[in-house]
Amino acid sequence: MIRIYKFGGASIQDADAIRRLGTLLAEGVARPRAMVVSAMGKTTNALEALLQATREPDEASYRRRLAEIRDGHLAVAEALFGPDSQVAAQLSRLVDELDAAHAAHREAPYPFHYDQTVGMGELLSTTLVAAWLNEIGVATHWCDARALIITDDRHQAANIDWAATRERIAGLATRADEILLTQGFIGATAGGAMTTLGREGSDFSAAILAEALDADELTIWKDVPGLFNADPRRFANARQIARLSYGEALEQTWQGAKVIHPRTLAPLQRRGIPLTVRSFLEPEAPPSTIGPEPGEGDRQPAFMLRDDQVLLDISIRDGSFVDEALMAEVLARLAEAGLHANLLDVEALRLRLVVDHRPEGLTPVLEALEGSFSVARQDGLVLLTVRHPDDVLLVSLDAGRTRLVERCNATTAQRLYLAAECPDTWQIPE
Ligand code: ADP
Ligand code: ASP
Ligand code: MG
């Protein structure tokens, strides 16, 4: 039985969490053939902030942030291995590499600079976790994902070269009694430049590995016992889904269920590898399983929230119709900026798009559109997407809220509301 495990940032956020992970693997569960690990806690956010700081004139904030990343990891190494360990020296060398990469790529295009630096979080975390597992007797072989996951050079959202990746993974010479441990989120071009697979991309890394190793099962360990019909942090009465199909999971994650990266499903579906979502906090709790067969999750309503949305209402200055050429031009600008239209609504004279509030992508798009188009922008919005809705449910959700845009097809309804009219914690109408 070939099992692949994936552990996210929350499961290794500090020394206690890494100890708990070690205990789980040593005694609690079957040993996996391979495991994929994300950066610790919120390290990727800290690395993104560090990258922003390199673009500020004053170096002080950059130095402070770099020191925080170094000290944070060294403190965990000290808690686990005591003072002046070999692991601490390794971590410190990686932070020096990070500093050198910032200096080397400061003038490079942003996506390339991003990938050479932000992907370091996973190299740091896996160094710590692999050392800890070996320390407690869980034999682990650390592998560099940059030698395994081969991609094109679309930085920040790299595409996998499946043939090259399968060949690299098949060529791995590791002992069957060792867990192969590698980084999520990162890969490299054939030329060896580090690439990343998109934020939250470690789930996808695990699926790539599962596919290439022809695994029997992928388990993603989360801080929730499984997949729910809505984010349990945001919906007071969210309920766990025991089973659903790959296709339904793909829709829900693509529409904004931020529990699994949407790219994770396709490689598993190709080989019919079941995906189990379990809790590292309650390993005994009944999990959720995603597989080829439909389950109750394919029929019942599910809710996805996207906060901090921006509505762009676009029309041509000379009053022309919204034709294919206009849509192609606008959508090409979005694609170039790495923005996704979370909702798209077309009328004769206007095109309405809803995107995430991401100034680094949005500002260039708005500047490019300015000449030929008239663009009205509205901020401070929430997009609610409901799978398998019914009329009664939608009427009840809309009550007391202004619907700025609404869309509905046979399986999915979308509502754009004013954030000021939405609660922090939602209630699913029963
Ligand atoms: P990871 O540790 O792998 O990065 P995440 O924090 O990205 O894990 O994902 C787990 C979180 O996803 C949960 O804490 C939960 O709040 C959130 N979440 C969002 N939508 C759902 C959903 N439909 N079902 C379960 N959890 C969800
Ligand atoms: N560390 C990366 C991120 O936070 C990838 C992941 O955790 O999945 O986005
Ligand atoms: Mg995550």
Coordinates of C-alpha atoms and ligand atoms in Angstrom, one line a residue:
M1 CA 0.0 0.0 0.0
I2 CA 1.6 3.2 -1.1
R3 CA 0.5 6.2 1.0
I4 CA 1.4 9.8 0.5
Y5 CA 0.8 12.4 3.3
K6 CA 0.8 16.1 3.2
F7 CA 1.2 18.4 6.2
G8 CA 0.4 22.1 6.0
G9 CA 1.9 25.1 7.8
A10 CA -0.4 24.8 10.8
S11 CA 0.7 21.2 11.6
I12 CA 4.3 22.3 12.0
Q13 CA 3.9 25.9 13.3
D14 CA 6.2 25.5 16.3
A15 CA 8.3 23.0 18.2
D16 CA 5.3 21.5 20.0
A17 CA 3.5 21.0 16.7
I18 CA 6.6 19.3 15.1
R19 CA 6.8 17.0 18.2
R20 CA 3.1 16.1 17.8
L21 CA 3.7 15.4 14.1
G22 CA 6.6 13.1 15.1
T23 CA 4.4 11.2 17.6
L24 CA 1.7 10.8 15.0
L25 CA 4.1 9.3 12.5
A26 CA 5.9 7.2 15.1
E27 CA 2.9 5.7 16.8
G28 CA -0.4 7.0 15.5
V29 CA -0.7 6.1 11.9
A30 CA 0.6 3.9 9.1
R31 CA 4.0 5.1 7.7
P32 CA 3.7 6.8 4.4
R33 CA 6.0 6.2 1.4
A34 CA 6.4 9.9 1.0
M35 CA 5.3 13.1 2.6
V36 CA 5.1 16.7 1.5
V37 CA 5.5 19.5 4.0
S38 CA 4.7 23.3 3.7
A39 CA 6.5 26.2 5.2
M40 CA 6.0 26.6 9.0
G41 CA 3.0 28.6 10.2
K42 CA 2.8 31.9 8.4
T43 CA 6.3 31.9 7.0
T44 CA 5.2 32.3 3.3
N45 CA 3.4 35.5 4.3
A46 CA 6.6 36.7 6.1
L47 CA 8.7 35.9 3.0
E48 CA 6.3 37.8 0.8
A49 CA 6.5 40.8 3.2
L50 CA 10.3 40.5 3.0
L51 CA 10.2 40.6 -0.8
Q52 CA 8.1 43.8 -0.6
A53 CA 10.7 45.3 1.8
T54 CA 13.5 44.8 -0.8
R55 CA 11.7 47.3 -2.9
E56 CA 11.7 50.0 -0.2
P57 CA 14.5 52.6 -0.3
D58 CA 15.4 52.0 3.4
E59 CA 17.0 48.6 4.2
A60 CA 16.0 48.6 7.8
S61 CA 12.6 46.9 7.4
Y62 CA 14.2 44.2 5.2
R63 CA 16.9 43.5 7.8
R64 CA 14.4 43.3 10.6
R65 CA 12.1 40.9 8.7
L66 CA 15.0 38.7 7.7
A67 CA 16.2 38.5 11.3
E68 CA 12.7 37.6 12.4
I69 CA 12.6 34.7 9.9
R70 CA 16.1 33.5 11.0
D71 CA 15.4 33.8 14.7
G72 CA 12.0 32.2 14.4
H73 CA 13.4 29.0 12.8
L74 CA 16.5 29.0 15.1
A75 CA 14.2 29.2 18.2
V76 CA 12.4 26.1 17.0
A77 CA 15.7 24.3 16.3
E78 CA 16.9 25.1 19.8
A79 CA 13.7 23.9 21.4
L80 CA 14.0 20.6 19.6
F81 CA 17.7 20.0 19.4
G82 CA 19.2 22.2 22.1
P83 CA 21.7 25.0 21.5
D84 CA 24.2 25.1 18.6
S85 CA 22.9 22.1 16.8
Q86 CA 23.9 21.1 13.3
V87 CA 20.3 21.8 12.2
A88 CA 20.7 25.4 13.4
A89 CA 23.8 25.8 11.3
Q90 CA 21.9 24.4 8.2
L91 CA 19.0 26.7 8.8
S92 CA 21.3 29.7 9.1
R93 CA 23.0 28.8 5.8
L94 CA 19.6 28.7 4.1
V95 CA 18.7 32.1 5.5
D96 CA 22.1 33.4 4.2
E97 CA 21.1 31.9 0.8
L98 CA 17.8 33.7 1.0
D99 CA 19.6 37.0 1.6
A100 CA 22.0 36.4 -1.3
A101 CA 19.0 35.5 -3.6
H102 CA 17.3 38.8 -2.7
A103 CA 20.5 40.7 -3.5
A104 CA 21.0 38.8 -6.8
H105 CA 17.5 39.1 -8.1
R106 CA 16.4 42.5 -6.8
E107 CA 16.3 44.0 -10.4
A108 CA 14.8 40.9 -12.0
P109 CA 11.1 40.7 -13.0
Y110 CA 8.9 40.4 -9.9
P111 CA 7.6 36.9 -10.5
F112 CA 11.1 35.5 -10.9
H113 CA 12.4 37.3 -7.9
Y114 CA 9.4 36.0 -5.9
D115 CA 10.1 32.4 -6.8
Q116 CA 13.9 32.6 -6.0
T117 CA 13.1 33.8 -2.5
V118 CA 9.5 33.0 -1.3
G119 CA 10.0 29.2 -1.9
M120 CA 12.8 29.1 0.7
G121 CA 10.2 28.7 3.5
E122 CA 9.6 25.0 2.5
L123 CA 13.4 24.4 2.4
L124 CA 13.7 25.7 6.0
S125 CA 10.7 23.8 7.3
T126 CA 11.6 20.4 5.7
T127 CA 15.2 20.7 7.1
L128 CA 13.8 21.0 10.6
V129 CA 11.1 18.3 10.2
A130 CA 13.3 15.7 8.5
A131 CA 15.9 16.2 11.2
W132 CA 13.3 15.8 14.0
L133 CA 11.8 12.6 12.5
N134 CA 15.3 11.1 12.2
E135 CA 16.1 12.1 15.8
I136 CA 13.0 10.2 17.1
G137 CA 13.8 7.2 15.0
V138 CA 11.3 7.7 12.1
A139 CA 13.7 7.1 9.3
T140 CA 13.3 9.9 6.8
H141 CA 15.1 10.8 3.6
W142 CA 15.1 14.6 2.7
C143 CA 14.7 15.3 -1.0
D144 CA 15.0 18.6 -2.8
A145 CA 11.7 19.1 -4.7
R146 CA 13.6 21.2 -7.2
A147 CA 15.2 18.0 -8.4
L148 CA 11.8 16.2 -8.6
I149 CA 9.1 18.6 -9.8
I150 CA 10.1 20.0 -13.2
T151 CA 8.1 22.9 -14.5
D152 CA 8.0 25.6 -17.2
D153 CA 9.2 29.1 -16.3
R154 CA 5.8 30.6 -15.6
H155 CA 6.9 32.0 -12.3
Q156 CA 4.4 32.1 -9.4
A157 CA 2.1 29.6 -11.2
A158 CA 4.4 27.2 -12.9
N159 CA 3.0 24.4 -15.1
I160 CA 4.3 20.9 -14.6
D161 CA 6.4 19.1 -17.1
W162 CA 4.7 15.8 -16.3
A163 CA 7.0 13.5 -18.4
A164 CA 10.2 15.0 -16.8
T165 CA 8.7 15.0 -13.3
R166 CA 7.6 11.3 -13.6
E167 CA 11.0 10.4 -14.8
R168 CA 12.8 12.2 -12.0
I169 CA 10.5 10.7 -9.3
A170 CA 10.8 7.2 -10.8
G171 CA 14.6 7.6 -10.8
L172 CA 14.7 8.3 -7.0
A173 CA 16.8 5.8 -5.2
T174 CA 15.5 5.6 -1.7
R175 CA 15.1 2.8 0.8
A176 CA 11.6 1.4 1.2
D177 CA 11.9 1.7 5.0
E178 CA 12.5 5.4 4.8
I179 CA 9.9 8.1 4.4
L180 CA 10.7 10.3 1.4
L181 CA 10.2 13.9 2.7
T182 CA 10.1 16.8 0.3
Q183 CA 8.9 20.4 0.0
G184 CA 5.5 21.4 -1.1
F185 CA 4.9 24.5 -3.3
I186 CA 8.2 24.5 -5.1
G187 CA 9.8 23.0 -8.2
A188 CA 12.4 24.1 -10.7
T189 CA 12.7 24.6 -14.5
A190 CA 14.8 22.2 -16.5
G191 CA 17.6 24.8 -16.2
G192 CA 17.3 24.6 -12.4
A193 CA 15.7 28.0 -11.5
M194 CA 13.3 27.6 -8.6
T195 CA 9.6 28.0 -9.4
T196 CA 6.5 28.0 -7.3
L197 CA 3.1 26.4 -8.0
G198 CA 0.8 29.2 -6.6
R199 CA -0.1 30.1 -3.0
E200 CA -1.4 27.1 -1.0
G201 CA 0.2 24.9 -3.7
S202 CA 1.6 22.2 -1.4
D203 CA -1.6 20.1 -1.7
F204 CA -0.9 20.1 -5.5
S205 CA 2.7 19.0 -4.9
A206 CA 1.5 16.0 -2.9
A207 CA -0.9 15.0 -5.7
I208 CA 1.9 15.2 -8.2
L209 CA 4.0 12.9 -6.1
A210 CA 1.0 10.6 -5.5
E211 CA 0.5 10.4 -9.3
A212 CA 4.1 9.8 -10.1
L213 CA 4.5 7.1 -7.5
D214 CA 1.2 5.5 -8.5
A215 CA 0.0 5.8 -4.9
D216 CA -3.0 4.0 -3.5
E217 CA -4.0 6.9 -1.3
L218 CA -3.2 10.6 -0.6
T219 CA -4.0 11.9 2.9
I220 CA -3.9 15.7 3.5
W221 CA -3.7 16.4 7.2
K222 CA -5.5 19.7 8.2
D223 CA -6.6 21.4 11.4
V224 CA -10.2 20.4 10.5
P225 CA -11.4 16.8 10.4
G226 CA -12.4 17.0 6.7
L227 CA -14.1 18.9 4.0
F228 CA -17.2 20.8 5.2
N229 CA -20.1 22.3 3.2
A230 CA -18.7 25.7 4.1
D231 CA -15.6 27.1 5.9
P232 CA -16.3 26.1 9.6
R233 CA -14.5 29.2 10.7
R234 CA -17.0 31.4 8.9
F235 CA -20.2 29.4 9.1
A236 CA -21.4 28.6 12.6
N237 CA -23.4 25.5 11.4
A238 CA -21.1 24.1 8.7
R239 CA -21.3 20.3 8.4
Q240 CA -18.7 17.9 7.4
I241 CA -19.1 16.0 4.1
A242 CA -18.2 12.3 4.3
R243 CA -17.8 11.7 0.6
L244 CA -17.8 13.6 -2.7
S245 CA -16.5 13.2 -6.2
Y246 CA -13.4 14.6 -7.7
G247 CA -15.5 16.8 -10.0
E248 CA -17.6 18.3 -7.2
A249 CA -14.5 18.9 -5.1
L250 CA -12.8 20.6 -8.1
E251 CA -15.8 22.9 -8.5
Q252 CA -16.0 23.8 -4.8
T253 CA -12.3 24.5 -4.5
W254 CA -12.1 26.4 -7.7
Q255 CA -15.1 28.5 -6.6
G256 CA -13.2 29.4 -3.4
A257 CA -13.4 26.6 -0.8
K258 CA -9.9 27.3 0.6
V259 CA -9.3 24.0 2.1
I260 CA -7.5 22.2 -0.8
H261 CA -5.8 23.8 -3.7
P262 CA -8.0 23.2 -6.8
R263 CA -5.0 21.9 -8.9
T264 CA -4.8 18.9 -6.5
L265 CA -7.7 17.0 -7.9
A266 CA -6.8 16.5 -11.6
P267 CA -3.7 14.3 -11.1
L268 CA -5.5 12.1 -8.5
Q269 CA -8.5 11.8 -10.8
R270 CA -6.3 10.6 -13.7
R271 CA -5.2 7.6 -11.7
G272 CA -8.3 7.2 -9.5
I273 CA -6.3 7.8 -6.3
P274 CA -8.6 8.6 -3.4
L275 CA -7.9 11.8 -1.4
T276 CA -8.6 11.7 2.3
V277 CA -8.8 14.8 4.4
R278 CA -8.0 14.2 8.1
S279 CA -7.3 16.2 11.2
F280 CA -3.8 16.2 12.7
L281 CA -5.4 17.4 15.9
E282 CA -8.0 14.6 16.0
P283 CA -6.5 11.7 13.9
E284 CA -9.3 9.4 15.0
A285 CA -12.1 11.6 13.8
P286 CA -14.0 10.3 10.7
P287 CA -12.4 11.9 7.7
S288 CA -13.7 13.1 4.3
T289 CA -13.0 11.2 1.2
I290 CA -12.9 12.4 -2.3
G291 CA -12.9 9.8 -5.1
P292 CA -14.4 8.7 -8.4
E293 CA -17.9 8.0 -7.0
P294 CA -20.4 10.8 -6.2
G295 CA -21.3 11.1 -2.5
E296 CA -23.7 13.3 -0.5
G297 CA -21.4 16.3 -1.1
D298 CA -22.4 16.1 -4.8
R299 CA -26.0 16.9 -4.0
Q300 CA -26.3 19.1 -1.0
P301 CA -25.7 22.8 -0.9
A302 CA -22.2 24.1 -0.3
F303 CA -21.1 27.6 0.4
M304 CA -17.9 29.5 -0.6
L305 CA -17.0 33.0 0.5
R306 CA -14.5 35.3 -1.1
D307 CA -13.8 38.5 1.0
D308 CA -12.2 41.7 -0.1
Q309 CA -13.6 41.7 -3.6
V310 CA -13.6 44.4 -6.2
L311 CA -16.3 45.0 -8.9
L312 CA -15.1 46.4 -12.2
D313 CA -17.9 47.7 -14.4
I314 CA -16.4 48.1 -17.9
S315 CA -17.8 49.7 -21.0
I316 CA -16.3 51.1 -24.2
R317 CA -16.0 54.9 -24.3
D318 CA -17.6 55.1 -27.7
G319 CA -20.7 53.1 -26.7
S320 CA -19.8 49.9 -28.7
F321 CA -21.3 46.6 -27.8
V322 CA -19.4 44.2 -25.5
D323 CA -18.3 41.8 -28.2
E324 CA -15.8 38.9 -28.3
A325 CA -12.9 41.2 -29.2
L326 CA -13.6 43.5 -26.2
M327 CA -13.9 40.5 -23.8
A328 CA -10.7 39.0 -25.2
E329 CA -8.8 42.2 -24.7
V330 CA -10.0 42.7 -21.1
L331 CA -9.5 39.0 -20.1
A332 CA -6.0 39.0 -21.6
R333 CA -5.1 41.9 -19.4
L334 CA -6.4 40.0 -16.3
A335 CA -4.5 36.9 -17.3
E336 CA -1.3 38.9 -17.8
A337 CA -1.7 40.3 -14.3
G338 CA -2.4 36.9 -12.8
L339 CA -5.9 37.9 -11.8
H340 CA -8.9 35.6 -11.9
A341 CA -12.4 36.7 -12.7
N342 CA -14.3 35.3 -9.7
L343 CA -17.5 36.3 -11.4
L344 CA -18.2 37.4 -15.0
D345 CA -21.4 39.1 -16.1
V346 CA -22.0 40.3 -19.7
E347 CA -24.7 42.8 -20.9
A348 CA -25.0 44.6 -24.3
L349 CA -23.0 47.6 -23.2
R350 CA -21.1 46.6 -20.1
L351 CA -18.9 43.8 -18.8
R352 CA -18.8 43.3 -15.1
L353 CA -15.9 41.4 -13.4
V354 CA -15.2 40.6 -9.8
V355 CA -11.6 40.1 -8.8
D356 CA -9.6 39.8 -5.6
H357 CA -8.3 43.1 -4.2
R358 CA -4.7 42.6 -5.2
P359 CA -3.2 46.1 -5.9
E360 CA 0.0 44.7 -7.6
G361 CA -2.1 43.0 -10.2
L362 CA -5.1 45.4 -10.3
T363 CA -3.3 48.7 -10.8
P364 CA -1.5 47.7 -14.1
V365 CA -4.8 46.3 -15.4
L366 CA -6.7 49.5 -14.6
E367 CA -3.9 51.6 -16.2
A368 CA -3.9 49.5 -19.4
L369 CA -7.7 49.7 -19.7
E370 CA -7.9 53.5 -19.1
G371 CA -7.5 54.6 -22.7
S372 CA -10.3 52.8 -24.5
F373 CA -12.6 51.8 -21.7
S374 CA -14.6 53.5 -19.0
V375 CA -14.1 51.6 -15.8
A376 CA -16.1 52.0 -12.6
R377 CA -14.7 50.3 -9.6
Q378 CA -16.3 49.4 -6.3
D379 CA -14.4 48.0 -3.3
G380 CA -15.4 46.4 -0.1
L381 CA -17.5 43.5 -1.4
V382 CA -18.1 39.9 -0.6
L383 CA -18.8 37.2 -3.1
L384 CA -20.9 34.3 -2.0
T385 CA -21.0 31.2 -4.2
V386 CA -23.6 28.4 -3.5
R387 CA -23.4 25.0 -5.1
H388 CA -26.7 23.1 -5.5
P389 CA -28.8 26.0 -4.2
D390 CA -32.6 26.1 -4.1
D391 CA -34.9 29.1 -4.3
V392 CA -35.8 29.2 -0.6
L393 CA -32.2 29.1 0.4
L394 CA -31.3 32.0 -1.9
V395 CA -34.2 34.1 -0.8
S396 CA -33.2 33.6 2.8
L397 CA -29.5 34.4 2.1
D398 CA -30.4 37.6 0.3
A399 CA -32.7 38.9 3.0
G400 CA -31.5 42.3 4.3
R401 CA -28.6 42.5 1.8
T402 CA -28.1 44.5 -1.4
R403 CA -27.4 42.2 -4.3
L404 CA -24.9 44.1 -6.5
V405 CA -24.6 41.3 -9.1
E406 CA -26.2 37.9 -9.1
R407 CA -25.7 35.0 -11.4
C408 CA -27.2 31.5 -11.5
N409 CA -26.9 28.4 -13.6
A410 CA -28.2 24.9 -13.1
T411 CA -25.7 24.0 -10.3
T412 CA -24.2 27.3 -9.0
A413 CA -25.5 30.6 -7.8
Q414 CA -23.3 33.7 -7.1
R415 CA -24.2 36.8 -5.1
L416 CA -22.1 39.9 -4.7
Y417 CA -22.9 41.7 -1.5
L418 CA -21.6 44.8 0.3
A419 CA -19.2 43.6 3.0
A420 CA -20.8 46.1 5.4
E421 CA -24.1 44.2 5.1
C422 CA -22.5 40.8 5.8
P423 CA -21.8 39.1 9.1
D424 CA -18.4 37.9 10.3
T425 CA -20.0 34.6 11.1
W426 CA -22.6 33.3 8.8
Q427 CA -25.5 30.9 9.5
I428 CA -26.6 28.5 6.8
P429 CA -30.4 28.7 6.5
E430 CA -31.8 25.4 7.7
Ligands
ADP1 P1 -2.9 24.0 5.3 O1 -2.4 23.7 6.7 O2 -2.9 22.7 4.5 O3 -2.4 25.2 4.6 P2 -5.3 25.5 5.3 O4 -5.3 26.4 6.5 O5 -5.0 26.1 4.0 O6 -4.5 24.2 5.5 O7 -6.8 24.8 5.2 C1 -7.5 24.5 6.3 C2 -8.5 25.6 6.6 O8 -9.4 25.6 5.5 C3 -9.4 25.3 7.8 O9 -8.9 25.8 9.0 C4 -10.7 26.0 7.4 O10 -10.9 27.2 8.1 C5 -10.6 26.4 6.0 N1 -11.7 26.0 5.1 C6 -12.2 26.8 4.1 N2 -13.2 26.1 3.5 C7 -13.3 24.9 4.1 C8 -14.2 23.8 3.8 N3 -15.1 23.9 2.9 N4 -14.1 22.7 4.6 C9 -13.1 22.7 5.6 N5 -12.3 23.7 5.8 C10 -12.4 24.8 5.1
ASP2 N1 3.7 27.7 1.9 C1 2.9 28.0 0.7 C2 1.8 29.0 1.1 O1 1.6 29.3 2.2 C3 2.3 26.7 0.1 C4 1.4 26.0 1.0 O2 1.4 26.1 2.2 O3 0.6 25.2 0.4 O4 1.1 29.4 0.2
MG3 MG -2.6 26.7 3.6

